[in-house]
XYZ file of C-alpha atoms in Angstrom:
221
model
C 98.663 -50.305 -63.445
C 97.569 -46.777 -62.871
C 93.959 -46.259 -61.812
C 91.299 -44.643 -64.379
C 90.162 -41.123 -63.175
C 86.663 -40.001 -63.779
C 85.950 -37.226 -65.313
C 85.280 -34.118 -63.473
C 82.668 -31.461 -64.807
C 83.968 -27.676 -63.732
C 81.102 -25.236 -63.818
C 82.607 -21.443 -64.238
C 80.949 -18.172 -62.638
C 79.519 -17.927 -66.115
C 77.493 -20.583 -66.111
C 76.437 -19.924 -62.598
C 74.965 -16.508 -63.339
C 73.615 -17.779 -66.735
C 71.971 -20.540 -64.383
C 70.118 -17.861 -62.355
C 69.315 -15.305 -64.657
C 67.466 -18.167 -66.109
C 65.531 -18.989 -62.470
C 64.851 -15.588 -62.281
C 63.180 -15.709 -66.026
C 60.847 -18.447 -64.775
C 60.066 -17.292 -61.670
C 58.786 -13.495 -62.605
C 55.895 -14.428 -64.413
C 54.205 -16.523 -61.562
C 54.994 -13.405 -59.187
C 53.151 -11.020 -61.585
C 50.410 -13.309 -62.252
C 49.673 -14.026 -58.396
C 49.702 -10.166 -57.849
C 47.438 -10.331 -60.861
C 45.202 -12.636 -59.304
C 45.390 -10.533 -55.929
C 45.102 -7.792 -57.481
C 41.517 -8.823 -59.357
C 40.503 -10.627 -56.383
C 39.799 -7.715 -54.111
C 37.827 -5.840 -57.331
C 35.635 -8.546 -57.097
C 34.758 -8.426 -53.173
C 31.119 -7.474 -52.574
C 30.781 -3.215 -51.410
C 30.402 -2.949 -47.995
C 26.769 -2.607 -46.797
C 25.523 0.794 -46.668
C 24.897 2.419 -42.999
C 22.172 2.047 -41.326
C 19.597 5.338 -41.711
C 18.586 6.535 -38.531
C 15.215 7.798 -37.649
C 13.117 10.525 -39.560
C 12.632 13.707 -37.722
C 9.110 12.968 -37.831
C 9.858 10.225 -36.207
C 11.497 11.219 -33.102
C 8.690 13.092 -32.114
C 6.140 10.421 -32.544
C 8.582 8.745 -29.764
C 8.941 11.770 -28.063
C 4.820 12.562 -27.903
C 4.091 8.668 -27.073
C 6.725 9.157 -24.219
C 5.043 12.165 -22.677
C 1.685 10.408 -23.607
C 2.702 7.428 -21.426
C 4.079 9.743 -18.301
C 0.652 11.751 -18.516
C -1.704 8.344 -18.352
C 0.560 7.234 -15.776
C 0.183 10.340 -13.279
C -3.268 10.288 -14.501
C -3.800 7.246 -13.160
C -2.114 7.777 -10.557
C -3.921 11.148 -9.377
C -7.162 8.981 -9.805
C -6.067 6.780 -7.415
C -5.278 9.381 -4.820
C -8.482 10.829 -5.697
C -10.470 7.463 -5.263
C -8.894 7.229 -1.637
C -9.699 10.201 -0.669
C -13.448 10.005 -1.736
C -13.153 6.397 0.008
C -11.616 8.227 3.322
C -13.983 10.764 3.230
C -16.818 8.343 2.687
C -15.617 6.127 5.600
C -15.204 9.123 7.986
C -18.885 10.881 7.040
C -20.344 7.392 7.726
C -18.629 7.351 11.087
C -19.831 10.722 11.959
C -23.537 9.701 10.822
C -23.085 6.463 13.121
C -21.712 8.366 16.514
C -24.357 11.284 15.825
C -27.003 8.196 15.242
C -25.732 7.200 18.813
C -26.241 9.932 20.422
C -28.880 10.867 19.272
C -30.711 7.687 19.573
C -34.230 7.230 21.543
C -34.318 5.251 25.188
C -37.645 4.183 26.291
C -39.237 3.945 29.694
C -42.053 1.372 31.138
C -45.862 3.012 32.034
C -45.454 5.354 34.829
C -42.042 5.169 35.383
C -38.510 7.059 35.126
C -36.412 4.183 36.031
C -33.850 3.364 33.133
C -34.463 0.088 31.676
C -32.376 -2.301 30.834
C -32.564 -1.962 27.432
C -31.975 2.228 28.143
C -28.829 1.234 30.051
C -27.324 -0.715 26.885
C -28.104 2.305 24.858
C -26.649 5.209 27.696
C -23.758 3.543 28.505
C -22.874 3.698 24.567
C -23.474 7.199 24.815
C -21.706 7.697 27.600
C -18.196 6.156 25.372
C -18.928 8.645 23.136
C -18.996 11.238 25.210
C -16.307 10.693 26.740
C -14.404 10.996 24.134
C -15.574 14.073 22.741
C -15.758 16.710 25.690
C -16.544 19.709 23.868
C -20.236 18.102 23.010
C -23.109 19.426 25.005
C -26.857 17.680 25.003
C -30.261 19.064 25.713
C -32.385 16.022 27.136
C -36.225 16.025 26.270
C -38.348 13.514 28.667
C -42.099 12.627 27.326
C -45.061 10.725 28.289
C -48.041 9.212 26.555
C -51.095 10.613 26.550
C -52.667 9.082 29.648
C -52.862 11.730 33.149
C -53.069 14.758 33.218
C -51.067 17.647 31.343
C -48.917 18.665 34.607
C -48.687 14.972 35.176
C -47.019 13.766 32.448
C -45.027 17.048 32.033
C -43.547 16.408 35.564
C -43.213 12.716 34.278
C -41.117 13.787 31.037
C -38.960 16.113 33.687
C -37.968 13.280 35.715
C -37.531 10.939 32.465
C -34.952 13.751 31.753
C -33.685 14.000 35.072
C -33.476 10.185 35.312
C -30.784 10.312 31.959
C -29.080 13.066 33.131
C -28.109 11.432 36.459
C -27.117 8.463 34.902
C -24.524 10.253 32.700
C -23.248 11.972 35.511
C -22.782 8.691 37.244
C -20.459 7.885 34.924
C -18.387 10.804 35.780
C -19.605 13.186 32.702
C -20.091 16.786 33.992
C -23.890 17.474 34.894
C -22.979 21.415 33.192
C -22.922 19.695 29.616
C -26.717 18.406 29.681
C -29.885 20.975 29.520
C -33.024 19.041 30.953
C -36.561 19.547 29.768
C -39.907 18.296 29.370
C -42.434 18.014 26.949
C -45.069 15.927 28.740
C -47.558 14.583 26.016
C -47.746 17.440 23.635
C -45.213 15.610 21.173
C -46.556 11.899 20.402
C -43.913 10.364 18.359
C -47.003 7.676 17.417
C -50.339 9.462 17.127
C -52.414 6.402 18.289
C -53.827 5.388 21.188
C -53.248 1.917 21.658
C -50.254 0.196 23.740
C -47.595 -0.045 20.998
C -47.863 3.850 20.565
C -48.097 4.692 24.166
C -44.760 2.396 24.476
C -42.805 4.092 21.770
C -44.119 7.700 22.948
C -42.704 7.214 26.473
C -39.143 8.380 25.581
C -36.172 10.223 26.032
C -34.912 12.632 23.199
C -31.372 13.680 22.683
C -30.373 16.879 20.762
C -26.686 17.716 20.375
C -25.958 21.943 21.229
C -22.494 21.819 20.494
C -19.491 20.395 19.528
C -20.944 18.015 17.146
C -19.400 19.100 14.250
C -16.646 16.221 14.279
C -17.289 13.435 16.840
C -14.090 11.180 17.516
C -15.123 7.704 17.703
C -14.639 6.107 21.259
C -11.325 4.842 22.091
């Protein structure tokens, strides 16, 4: 018995290219449409935002004035403050020189009939003598007085050795005797014109006048 044989289906080179002229057919009009679609796609994308304007003209010098305003309150300030410290320095160094010349300058006192430096005269010399030792170039004229009791030549030789009394006591102290001028004045000058004890006490004095180099005292080291 001879076995059946199936059928077999033979497709030619015809068919074949009929087969994918056909694909082809189908296929082209999706292509076109999706370059279509592409196509109208990027139409519809938003513009791009516009650049950003810069500033005016008018503008940049606004900046440029508030700028140099700024620098000017700045060194301004800044000039005040120097100025401030100065007038501060200069304040400061003025008060110093009124405190040394107050110093020197300043009244000692002596007991009834006497030249002998008290002790309350010895506080105030010996801060007199710190001064003066630190500023050579000064040179003192020292005025001795008396109250109004004795006689005129009395208490004019009193006042000398009042005088003569300070002046040694600098010199003591290792001050050179050739910067102090001694004189006397006796009673004619009261500092107090009263007669009763408290102006008899404060008119027995000592007087101190600065002749030179006073102009700028160095404080005491």
């Amino acid at each position: 018995m001879q076995g059946s044989t199936e059928p077999r289906t033979t497709i030619s080179g015809t068919n074949l290219h009929s087969q994918g002229a056909l694909m082809t057919a189908r296929c082209f009009p999706i292509v076109a449409l999706a370059v279509v679609l592409a196509v109208t796609a990027c139409r519809n994308d938003p513009p791009p935002p516009p650049a950003p304007v810069g500033p005016s003209a008018a503008e940049l010098e606004r900046a440029r004035q508030d700028s140099i305003g700024r620098v000017r309150t700045r060194q301004d300030s800044a000039t005040a403050a120097r100025d401030r410290a100065a007038r501060a320095e200069n304040d400061r160094l003025a008060a110093a020189q009124r405190e040394l010349r107050t110093s020197l300058e300043a009244l000692v006192h002596f007991d009834y009939d006497e030249a002998d430096i008290t002790s309350d005269a010895e506080r105030a010399l010996r801060e007199k003598v710190d001064i003066l030792r630190g500023n050579p170039d000064v040179r003192m004229r020292l005025v001795g007085h008396a109250d109004e009791r004795g006689s005129t030549e009395y208490n004019l030789a009193l006042g000398s050795r009042r005088a003569e009394a300070v002046k040694q006591f600098f010199t003591g102290f290792g001050l050179d005797a050739g910067r102090f001028d001694t004189t006397s004045r006796g009673e004619e000058v009261p500092l107090v014109n009263r007669s009763d004890e408290d102006a008899w006490a404060q008119n027995r004095r000592a007087e101190f006048a600065i002749t030179a180099g006073g102009a700028e005292l160095r404080p005491p080291r």
